[in-house]
Short mmCIF file of C-alpha atoms and ligand atoms in Angstrom, two decimals:
data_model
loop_
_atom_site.label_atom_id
_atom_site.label_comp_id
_atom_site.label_asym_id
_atom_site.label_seq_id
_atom_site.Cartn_x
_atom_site.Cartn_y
_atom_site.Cartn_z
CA UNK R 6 48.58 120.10 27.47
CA UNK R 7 45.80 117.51 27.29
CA UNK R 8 43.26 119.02 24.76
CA UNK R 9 40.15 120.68 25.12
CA UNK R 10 37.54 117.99 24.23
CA UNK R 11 34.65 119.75 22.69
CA UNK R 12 30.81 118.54 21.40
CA UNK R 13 29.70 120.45 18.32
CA UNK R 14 25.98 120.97 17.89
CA UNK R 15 24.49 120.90 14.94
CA UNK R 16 27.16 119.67 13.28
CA UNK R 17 25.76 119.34 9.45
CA UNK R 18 24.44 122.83 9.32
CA UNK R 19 26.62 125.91 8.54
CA UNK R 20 28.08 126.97 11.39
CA UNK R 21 28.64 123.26 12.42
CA UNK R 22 31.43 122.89 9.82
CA UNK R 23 32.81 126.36 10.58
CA UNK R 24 33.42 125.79 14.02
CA UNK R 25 34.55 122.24 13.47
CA UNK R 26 37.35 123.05 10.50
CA UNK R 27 38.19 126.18 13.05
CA UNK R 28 38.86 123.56 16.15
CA UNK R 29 40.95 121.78 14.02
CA UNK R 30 43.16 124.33 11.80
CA UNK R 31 44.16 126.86 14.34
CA UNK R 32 46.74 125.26 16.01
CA UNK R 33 48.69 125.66 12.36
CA UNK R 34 48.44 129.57 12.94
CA UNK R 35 48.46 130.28 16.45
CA UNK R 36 50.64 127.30 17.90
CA UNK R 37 49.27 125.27 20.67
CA UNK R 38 50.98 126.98 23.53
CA UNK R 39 47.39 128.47 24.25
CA UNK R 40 45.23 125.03 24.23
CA UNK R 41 43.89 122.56 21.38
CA UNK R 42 41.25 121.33 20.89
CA UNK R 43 39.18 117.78 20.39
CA UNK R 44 36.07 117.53 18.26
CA UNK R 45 35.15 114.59 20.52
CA UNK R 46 31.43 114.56 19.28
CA UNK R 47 29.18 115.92 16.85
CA UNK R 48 25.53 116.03 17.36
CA UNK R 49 22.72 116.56 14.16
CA UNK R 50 19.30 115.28 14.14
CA UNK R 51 19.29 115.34 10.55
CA UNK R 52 20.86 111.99 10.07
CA UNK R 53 21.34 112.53 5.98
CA UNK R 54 22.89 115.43 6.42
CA UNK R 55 24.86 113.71 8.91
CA UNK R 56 26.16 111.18 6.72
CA UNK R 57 29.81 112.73 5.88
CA UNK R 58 30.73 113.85 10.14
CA UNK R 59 32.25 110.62 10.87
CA UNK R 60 35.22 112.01 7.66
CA UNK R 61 35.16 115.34 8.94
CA UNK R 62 35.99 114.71 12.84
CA UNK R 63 37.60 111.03 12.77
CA UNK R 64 37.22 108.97 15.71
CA UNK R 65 34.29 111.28 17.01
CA UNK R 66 31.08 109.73 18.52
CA UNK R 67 28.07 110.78 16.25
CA UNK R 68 24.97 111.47 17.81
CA UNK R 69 21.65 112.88 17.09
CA UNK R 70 20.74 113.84 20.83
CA UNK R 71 22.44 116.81 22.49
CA UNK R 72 21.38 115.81 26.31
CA UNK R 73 23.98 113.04 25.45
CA UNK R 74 26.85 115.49 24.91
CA UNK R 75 25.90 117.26 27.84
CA UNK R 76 25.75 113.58 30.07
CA UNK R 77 29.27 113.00 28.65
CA UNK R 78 31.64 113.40 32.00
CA UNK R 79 34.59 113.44 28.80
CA UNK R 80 33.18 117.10 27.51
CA UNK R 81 34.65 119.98 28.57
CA UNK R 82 33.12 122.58 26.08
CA UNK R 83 29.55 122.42 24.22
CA UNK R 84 29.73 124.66 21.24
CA UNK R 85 25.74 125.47 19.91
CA UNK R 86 25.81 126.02 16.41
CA UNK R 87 21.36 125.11 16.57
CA UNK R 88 18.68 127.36 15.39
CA UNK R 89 18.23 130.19 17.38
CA UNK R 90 15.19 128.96 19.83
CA UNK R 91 17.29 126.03 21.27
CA UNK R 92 19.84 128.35 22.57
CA UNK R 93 18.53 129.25 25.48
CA UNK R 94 17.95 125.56 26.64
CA UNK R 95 20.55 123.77 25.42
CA UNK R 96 23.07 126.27 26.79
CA UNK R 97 21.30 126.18 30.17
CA UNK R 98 20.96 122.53 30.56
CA UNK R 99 25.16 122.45 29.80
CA UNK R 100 25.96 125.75 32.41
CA UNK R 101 24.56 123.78 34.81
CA UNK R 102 26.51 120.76 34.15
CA UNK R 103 29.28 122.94 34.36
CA UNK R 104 30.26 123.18 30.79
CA UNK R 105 32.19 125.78 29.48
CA UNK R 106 29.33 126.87 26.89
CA UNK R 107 30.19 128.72 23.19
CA UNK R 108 27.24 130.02 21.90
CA UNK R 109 26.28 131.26 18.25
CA UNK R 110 24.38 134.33 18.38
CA UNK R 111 21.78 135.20 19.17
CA UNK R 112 22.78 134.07 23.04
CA UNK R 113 18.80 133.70 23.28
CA UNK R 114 15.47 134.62 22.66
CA UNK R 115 14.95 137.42 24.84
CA UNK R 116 16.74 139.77 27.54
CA UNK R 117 15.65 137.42 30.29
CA UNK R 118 17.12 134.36 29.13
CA UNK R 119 20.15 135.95 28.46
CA UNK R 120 20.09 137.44 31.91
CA UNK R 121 19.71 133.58 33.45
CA UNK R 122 22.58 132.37 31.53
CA UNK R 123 24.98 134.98 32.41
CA UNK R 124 23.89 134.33 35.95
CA UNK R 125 23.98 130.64 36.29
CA UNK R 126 27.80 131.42 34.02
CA UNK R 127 28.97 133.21 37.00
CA UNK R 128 28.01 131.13 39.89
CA UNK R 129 29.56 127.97 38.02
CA UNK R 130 32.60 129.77 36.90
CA UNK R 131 33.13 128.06 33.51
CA UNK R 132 34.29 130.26 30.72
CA UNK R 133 31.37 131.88 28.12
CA UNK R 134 31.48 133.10 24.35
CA UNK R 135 29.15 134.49 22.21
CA UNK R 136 29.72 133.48 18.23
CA UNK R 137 30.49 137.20 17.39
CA UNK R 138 33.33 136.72 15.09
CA UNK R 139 33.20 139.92 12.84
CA UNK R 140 35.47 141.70 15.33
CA UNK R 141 37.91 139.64 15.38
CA UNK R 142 39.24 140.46 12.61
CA UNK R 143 42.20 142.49 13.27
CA UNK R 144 41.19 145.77 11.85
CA UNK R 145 38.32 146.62 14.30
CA UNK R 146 41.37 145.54 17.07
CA UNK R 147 42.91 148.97 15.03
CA UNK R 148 38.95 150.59 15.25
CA UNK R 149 39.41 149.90 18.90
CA UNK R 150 43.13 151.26 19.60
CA UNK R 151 42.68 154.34 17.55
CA UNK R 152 39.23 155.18 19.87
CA UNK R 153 41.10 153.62 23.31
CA UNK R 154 43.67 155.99 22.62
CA UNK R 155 41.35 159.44 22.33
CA UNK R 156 42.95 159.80 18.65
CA UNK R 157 39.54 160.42 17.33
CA UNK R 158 38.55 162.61 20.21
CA UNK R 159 35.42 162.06 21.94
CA UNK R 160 32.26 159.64 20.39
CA UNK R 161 29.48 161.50 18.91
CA UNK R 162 27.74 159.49 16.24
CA UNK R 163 27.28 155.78 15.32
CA UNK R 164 25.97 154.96 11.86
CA UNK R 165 26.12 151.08 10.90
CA UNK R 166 24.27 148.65 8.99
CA UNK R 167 24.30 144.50 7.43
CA UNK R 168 22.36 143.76 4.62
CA UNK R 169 21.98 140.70 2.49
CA UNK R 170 19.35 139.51 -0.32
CA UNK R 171 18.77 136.22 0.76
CA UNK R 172 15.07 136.99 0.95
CA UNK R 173 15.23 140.01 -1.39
CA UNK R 174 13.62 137.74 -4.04
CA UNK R 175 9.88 136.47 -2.80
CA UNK R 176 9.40 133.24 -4.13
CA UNK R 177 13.23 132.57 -2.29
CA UNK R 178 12.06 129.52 -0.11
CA UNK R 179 10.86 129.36 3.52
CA UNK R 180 13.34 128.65 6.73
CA UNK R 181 13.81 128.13 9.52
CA UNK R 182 15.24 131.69 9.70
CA UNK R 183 11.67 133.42 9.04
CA UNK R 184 9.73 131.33 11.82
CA UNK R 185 8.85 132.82 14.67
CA UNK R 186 8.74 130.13 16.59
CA UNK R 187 12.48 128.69 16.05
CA UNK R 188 13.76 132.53 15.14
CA UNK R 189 11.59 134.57 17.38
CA UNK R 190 13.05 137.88 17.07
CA UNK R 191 13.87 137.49 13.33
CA UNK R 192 16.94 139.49 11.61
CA UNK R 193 17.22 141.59 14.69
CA UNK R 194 18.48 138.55 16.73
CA UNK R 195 20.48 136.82 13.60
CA UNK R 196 21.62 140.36 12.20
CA UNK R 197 21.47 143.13 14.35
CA UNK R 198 23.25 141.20 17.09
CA UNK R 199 25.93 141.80 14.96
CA UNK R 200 25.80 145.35 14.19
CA UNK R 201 24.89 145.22 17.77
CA UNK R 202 27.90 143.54 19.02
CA UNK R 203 30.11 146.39 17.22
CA UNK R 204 28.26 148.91 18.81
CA UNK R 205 29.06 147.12 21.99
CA UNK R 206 32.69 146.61 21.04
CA UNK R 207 33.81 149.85 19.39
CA UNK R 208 31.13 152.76 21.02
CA UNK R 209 29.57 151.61 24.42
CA UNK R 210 26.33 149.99 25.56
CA UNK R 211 22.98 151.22 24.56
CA UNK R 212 20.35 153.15 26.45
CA UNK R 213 17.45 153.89 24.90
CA UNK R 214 16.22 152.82 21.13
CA UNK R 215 13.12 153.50 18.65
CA UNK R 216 12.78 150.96 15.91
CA UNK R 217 10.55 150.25 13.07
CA UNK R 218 10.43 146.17 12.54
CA UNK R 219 9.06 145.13 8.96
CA UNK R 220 8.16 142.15 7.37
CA UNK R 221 8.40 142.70 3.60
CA UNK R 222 7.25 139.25 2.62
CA UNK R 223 4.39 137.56 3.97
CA UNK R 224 4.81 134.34 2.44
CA UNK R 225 7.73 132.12 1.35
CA UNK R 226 6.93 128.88 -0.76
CA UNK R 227 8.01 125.57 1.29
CA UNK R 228 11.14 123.70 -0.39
CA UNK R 229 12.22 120.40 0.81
CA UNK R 230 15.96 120.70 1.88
CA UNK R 231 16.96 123.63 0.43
CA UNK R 232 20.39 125.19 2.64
CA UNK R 233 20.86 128.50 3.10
CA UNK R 234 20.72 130.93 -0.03
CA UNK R 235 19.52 128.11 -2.43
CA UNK R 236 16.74 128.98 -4.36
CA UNK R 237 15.40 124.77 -5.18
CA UNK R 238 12.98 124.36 -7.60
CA UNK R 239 9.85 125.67 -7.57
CA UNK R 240 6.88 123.49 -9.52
CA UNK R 241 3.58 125.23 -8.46
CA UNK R 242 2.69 122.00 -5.93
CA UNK R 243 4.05 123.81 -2.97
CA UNK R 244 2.82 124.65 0.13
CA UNK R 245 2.89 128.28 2.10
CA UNK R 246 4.44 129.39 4.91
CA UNK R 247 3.61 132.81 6.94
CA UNK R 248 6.57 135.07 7.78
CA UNK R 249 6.14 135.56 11.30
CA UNK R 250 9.49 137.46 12.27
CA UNK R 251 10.30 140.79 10.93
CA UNK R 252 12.92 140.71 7.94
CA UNK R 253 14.28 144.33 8.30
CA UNK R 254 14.69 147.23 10.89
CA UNK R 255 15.47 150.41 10.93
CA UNK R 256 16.65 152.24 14.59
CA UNK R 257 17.71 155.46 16.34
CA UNK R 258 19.28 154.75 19.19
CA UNK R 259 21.35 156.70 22.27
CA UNK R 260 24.61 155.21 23.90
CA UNK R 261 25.31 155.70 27.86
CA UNK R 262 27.82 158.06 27.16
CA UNK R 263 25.77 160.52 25.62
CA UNK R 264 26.38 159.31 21.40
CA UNK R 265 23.56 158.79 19.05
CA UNK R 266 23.04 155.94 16.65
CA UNK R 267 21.50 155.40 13.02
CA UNK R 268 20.93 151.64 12.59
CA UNK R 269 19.53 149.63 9.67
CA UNK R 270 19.78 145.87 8.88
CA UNK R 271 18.00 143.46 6.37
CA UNK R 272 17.46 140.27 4.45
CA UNK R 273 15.82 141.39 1.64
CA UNK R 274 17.79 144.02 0.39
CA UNK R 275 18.01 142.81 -3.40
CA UNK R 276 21.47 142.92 -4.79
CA UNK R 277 23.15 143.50 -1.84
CA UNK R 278 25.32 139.96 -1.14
CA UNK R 279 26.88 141.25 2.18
CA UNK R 280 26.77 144.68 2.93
CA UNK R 281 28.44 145.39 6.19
CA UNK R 282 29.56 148.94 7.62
CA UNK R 283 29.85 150.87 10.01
CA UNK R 284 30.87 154.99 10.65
CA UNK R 285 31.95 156.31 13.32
CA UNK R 286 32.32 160.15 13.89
CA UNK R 287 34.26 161.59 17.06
CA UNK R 288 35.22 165.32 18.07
CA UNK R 289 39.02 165.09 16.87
CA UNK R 290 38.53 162.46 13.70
CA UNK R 291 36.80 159.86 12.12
CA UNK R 292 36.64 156.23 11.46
CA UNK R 293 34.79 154.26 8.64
CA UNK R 294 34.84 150.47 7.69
CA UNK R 295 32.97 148.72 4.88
CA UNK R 296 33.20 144.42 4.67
CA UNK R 297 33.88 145.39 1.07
CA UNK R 298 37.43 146.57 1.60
CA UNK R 299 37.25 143.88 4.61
CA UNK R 300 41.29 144.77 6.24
CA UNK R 301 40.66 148.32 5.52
CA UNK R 302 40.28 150.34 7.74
CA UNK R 303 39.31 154.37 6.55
CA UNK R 304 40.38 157.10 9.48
CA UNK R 305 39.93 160.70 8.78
CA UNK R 306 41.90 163.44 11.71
CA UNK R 307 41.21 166.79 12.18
CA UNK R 308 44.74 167.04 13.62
CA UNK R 309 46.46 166.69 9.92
CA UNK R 310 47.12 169.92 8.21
CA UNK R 311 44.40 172.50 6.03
CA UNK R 312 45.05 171.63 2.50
CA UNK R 313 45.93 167.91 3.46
CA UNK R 314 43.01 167.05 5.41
CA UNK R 315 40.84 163.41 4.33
CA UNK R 316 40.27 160.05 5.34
CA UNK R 317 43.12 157.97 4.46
CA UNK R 318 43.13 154.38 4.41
CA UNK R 319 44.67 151.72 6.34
CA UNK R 320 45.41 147.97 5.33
CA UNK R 321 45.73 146.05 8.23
CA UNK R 322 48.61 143.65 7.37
CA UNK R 323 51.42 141.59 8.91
CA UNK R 324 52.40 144.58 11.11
CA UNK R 325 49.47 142.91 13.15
CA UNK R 326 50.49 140.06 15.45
CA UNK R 327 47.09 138.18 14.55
CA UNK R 328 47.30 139.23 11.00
CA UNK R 329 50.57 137.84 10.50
CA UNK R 330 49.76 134.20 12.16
CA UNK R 331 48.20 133.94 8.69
CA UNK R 332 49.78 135.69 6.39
CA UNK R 333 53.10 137.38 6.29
CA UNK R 334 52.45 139.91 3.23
CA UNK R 335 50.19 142.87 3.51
CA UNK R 336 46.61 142.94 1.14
CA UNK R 337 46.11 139.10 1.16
CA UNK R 338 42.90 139.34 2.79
CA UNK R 339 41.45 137.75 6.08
CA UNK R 340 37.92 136.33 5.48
CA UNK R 341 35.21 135.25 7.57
CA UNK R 342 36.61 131.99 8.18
CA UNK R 343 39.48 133.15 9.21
CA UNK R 344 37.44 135.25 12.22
CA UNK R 345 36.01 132.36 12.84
CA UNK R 346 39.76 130.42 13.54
CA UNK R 347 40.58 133.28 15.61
CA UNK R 348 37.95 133.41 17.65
CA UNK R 349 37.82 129.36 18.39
CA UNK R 350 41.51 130.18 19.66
CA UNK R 351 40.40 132.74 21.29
CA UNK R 352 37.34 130.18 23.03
CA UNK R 353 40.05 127.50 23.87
CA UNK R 354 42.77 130.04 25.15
CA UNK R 355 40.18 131.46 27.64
CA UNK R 356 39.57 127.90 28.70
CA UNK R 357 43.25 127.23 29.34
CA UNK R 358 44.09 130.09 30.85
CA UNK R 359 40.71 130.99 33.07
CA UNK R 360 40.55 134.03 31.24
CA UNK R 361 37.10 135.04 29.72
CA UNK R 362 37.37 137.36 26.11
CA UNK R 363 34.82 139.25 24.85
CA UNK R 364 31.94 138.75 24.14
CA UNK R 365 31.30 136.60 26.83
CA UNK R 366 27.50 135.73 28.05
CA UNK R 367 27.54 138.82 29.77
CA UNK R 368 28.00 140.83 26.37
CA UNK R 369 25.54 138.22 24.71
CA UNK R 370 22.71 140.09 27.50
CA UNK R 371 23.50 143.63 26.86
CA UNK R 372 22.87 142.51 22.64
CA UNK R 373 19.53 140.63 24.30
CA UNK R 374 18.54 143.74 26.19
CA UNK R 375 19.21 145.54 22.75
CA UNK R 376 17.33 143.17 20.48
CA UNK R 377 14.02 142.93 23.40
CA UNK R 378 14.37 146.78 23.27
CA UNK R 379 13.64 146.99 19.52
CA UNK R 380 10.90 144.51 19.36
CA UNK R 381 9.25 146.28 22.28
CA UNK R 382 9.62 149.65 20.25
CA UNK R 383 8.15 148.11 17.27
CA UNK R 384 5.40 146.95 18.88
CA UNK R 385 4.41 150.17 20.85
CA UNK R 386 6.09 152.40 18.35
CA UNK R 387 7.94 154.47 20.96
CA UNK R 388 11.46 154.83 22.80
CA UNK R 389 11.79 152.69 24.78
CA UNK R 390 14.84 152.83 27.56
CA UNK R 391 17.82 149.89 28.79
CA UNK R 392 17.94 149.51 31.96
CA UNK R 393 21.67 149.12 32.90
CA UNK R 394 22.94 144.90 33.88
N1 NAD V 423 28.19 134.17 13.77
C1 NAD V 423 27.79 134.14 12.51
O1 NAD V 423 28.33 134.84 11.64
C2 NAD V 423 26.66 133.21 12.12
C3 NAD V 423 26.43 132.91 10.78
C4 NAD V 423 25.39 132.01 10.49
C5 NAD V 423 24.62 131.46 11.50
N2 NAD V 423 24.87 131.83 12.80
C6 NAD V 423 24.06 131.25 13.88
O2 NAD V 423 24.43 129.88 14.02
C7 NAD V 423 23.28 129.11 14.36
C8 NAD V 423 23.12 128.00 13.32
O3 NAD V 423 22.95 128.62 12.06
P1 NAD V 423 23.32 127.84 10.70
O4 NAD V 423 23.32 128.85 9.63
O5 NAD V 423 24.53 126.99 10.90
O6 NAD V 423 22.01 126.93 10.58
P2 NAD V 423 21.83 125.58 9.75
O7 NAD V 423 20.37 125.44 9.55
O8 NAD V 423 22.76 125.56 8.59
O9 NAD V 423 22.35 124.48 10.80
C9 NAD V 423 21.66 124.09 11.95
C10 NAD V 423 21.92 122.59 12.13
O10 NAD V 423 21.33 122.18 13.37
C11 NAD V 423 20.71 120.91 13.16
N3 NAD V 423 19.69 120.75 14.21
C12 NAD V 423 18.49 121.37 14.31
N4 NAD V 423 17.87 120.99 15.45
C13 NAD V 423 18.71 120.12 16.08
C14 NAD V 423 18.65 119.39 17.31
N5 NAD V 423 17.60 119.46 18.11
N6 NAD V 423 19.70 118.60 17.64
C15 NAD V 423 20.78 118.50 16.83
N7 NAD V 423 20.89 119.15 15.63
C16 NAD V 423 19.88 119.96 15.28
C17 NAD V 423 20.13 121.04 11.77
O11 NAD V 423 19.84 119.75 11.21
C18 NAD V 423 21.26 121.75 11.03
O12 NAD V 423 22.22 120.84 10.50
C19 NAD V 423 22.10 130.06 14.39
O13 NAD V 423 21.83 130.43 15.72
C20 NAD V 423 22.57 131.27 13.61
O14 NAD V 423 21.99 132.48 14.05
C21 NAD V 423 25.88 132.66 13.12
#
């Protein structure tokens, strides 16, 4: 099978090298009976940081311009790994050059975008993906059987939250992550779209939210080249940058079929590296997940016996088809990187086969509709509903 030749964009930054080492190391794990894959270009306009792509993809063209890997008859699949506001464009301008498009999250700026992307998706017929790679890890696969199969009884209550502190401290240095203008909607797009995409995954789509947007920090000293989480050096000389997305939320929200939610996500919650959980509580059990403990998956049933009742814990391990394409013992954990293999399979299977996987743009608009839903409460301090796609 001839394979899958794909432009990476963005290539220095951090998803860039993700999804690049994931192209090229998941054939060892998953075979290539479902596709391979090509990085046949990289594109980054910074061209220092750009200095090492030639070692890391050889033999692919280097460019700084993304309209060239979108000209480029060769491409099959652009892969957007830019800041958040070029999203919308860039993955428009390749739909309609009938690309197959993979996305990072957020899809795009706001509800309507998303809705345009889906669209234009559908009438070309090329295969979508959102860059929502928590759940592939195989234990929410387990969240999801254990719920598919009524075990915990009928969905009453959502509680989930992500945290980190890479803005907990205030003199940590301005980004492109706290400007409005290339992060519009802040850590509700680049955060909550992933507690978002659980809820979407696990519980059901959303259909009516309050939230409370903050911005903790006004002001973030400017540091020259500075990646993400590094502090650089601070000598008084700086200059200032407003803060003009919110850095943490805090939501009530209801599903479509009738559960309630308690959401809260952050950057600036100080000591917390990655906090990730989520609880779910149904009529007949339970089930609770932390990233702490990040195979292990904690399910409570009220069908277990009086005097033996509590939440007992499950270790996803090689019992687990996708589990055991990487490991073949039990409690050697799968990281984040390893999500992020599966899910590039995942992206080059559904091109292969025709087959679109979730989340595909269409998923990426619900989280929109979600993320436009809690600025607008914000704002106007009230509920405000979702209309249904
Ligand atoms: N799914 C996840 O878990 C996850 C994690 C981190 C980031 N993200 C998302 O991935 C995207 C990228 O985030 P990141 O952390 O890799 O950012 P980053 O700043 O590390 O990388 C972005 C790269 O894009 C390059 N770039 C900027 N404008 C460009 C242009 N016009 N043409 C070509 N290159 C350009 C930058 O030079 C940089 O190398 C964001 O949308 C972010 O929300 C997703």
């Amino acid at each position: 099978m001839t394979p899958i030749k794909v432009a990476v964009l963005g290539g220095s930054g951090w998803m860039g090298k993700v999804h690049t080492m994931a192209y090229q190391t998941f054939p060892h794990f998953f075979g290539p009976s479902g596709g391979t894959a090509e990085v046949a270009m990289i594109v980054e306009a910074n061209p220092a940081a750009a200095k090492d792509l030639q070692a890391r993809a050889p033999g692919a063209i280097i460019t700084q311009n993304w309209q060239e890997a979108i000209a480029d008859p060769e491409i099959d699949l652009i892969d957007i790994c830019l800041p958040d506001s070029l999203h919308h464009e860039v993955a428009k301008a390749a739909l309609l050059a009938g690309k197959h498009v993979y996305c990072e999250k957020p899809l795009a700026d706001t509800a309507a975008e998303a809705r345009e992307l889906a669209d234009i998706a559908r009438e070309k017929g090329v295969i979508t993906r959102v860059g929502h790679a928590f759940p592939c890890n195989p234990v929410h696969h387990l969240a999801k059987e254990i719920i598919d199969a009524g075990e915990i009884g009928e969905i009453k209550m959502f509680r989930g939250c992500q945290h980190v502190d890479m803005y907990g401290d205030p003199l940590a240095p301005f980004m492109w992550r706290a400007d409005g203008t290339k992060a519009p909607t802040g850590i509700v797009g680049d955060t909550g779209s992933h507690v978002f995409s659980f809820m979407d995954f696990l519980v059901g789509r959303v259909s009516r939210l309050i939230a409370d947007n903050l911005i903790v920090t006004p002001r973030r000293p400017v540091v020259d080249g500075v990646g993400y989480g590094e502090q650089g050096q601070l000598d008084g000389s700086e200059d200032w940058a407003e803060v003009t997305n919110p850095d943490a939320t805090n939501l009530l929200c209801r599903f479509e079929n009738g559960a309630s939610g308690v959401v809260d996500f952050s950057r600036v919650a100080t000591g917390r590296k990655f906090m990730q959980t989520y609880e779910i509580y149904g009529t007949r059990g339970s089930l609770a997940y932390t990233y702490d403990e990040v195979n292990r998956l904690r399910v409570y049933s009220n069908d277990d016996r009086t005097g033996r009742q509590g939440f007992r814990h499950i270790d996803v391990g090689p019992e687990n088809e996708t589990f055991r394409a990487f490991l073949p013992l039990p409690n050697f954990a799968l990281g984040y990187n390893e999500s992020k293999i599966i899910e590039a399979a995942e992206v080059i299977r559904s091109i292969t086969s025709g087959q679109p996987q979730w989340p595909t743009f269409e998923t990426g608009h619900h989280i929109a509709q979600i993320v436009d839903a809690c600025m607008e409460s914000s704002r106007t301090q009230a509920w405000v509903d979702i209309p249904p796609s």
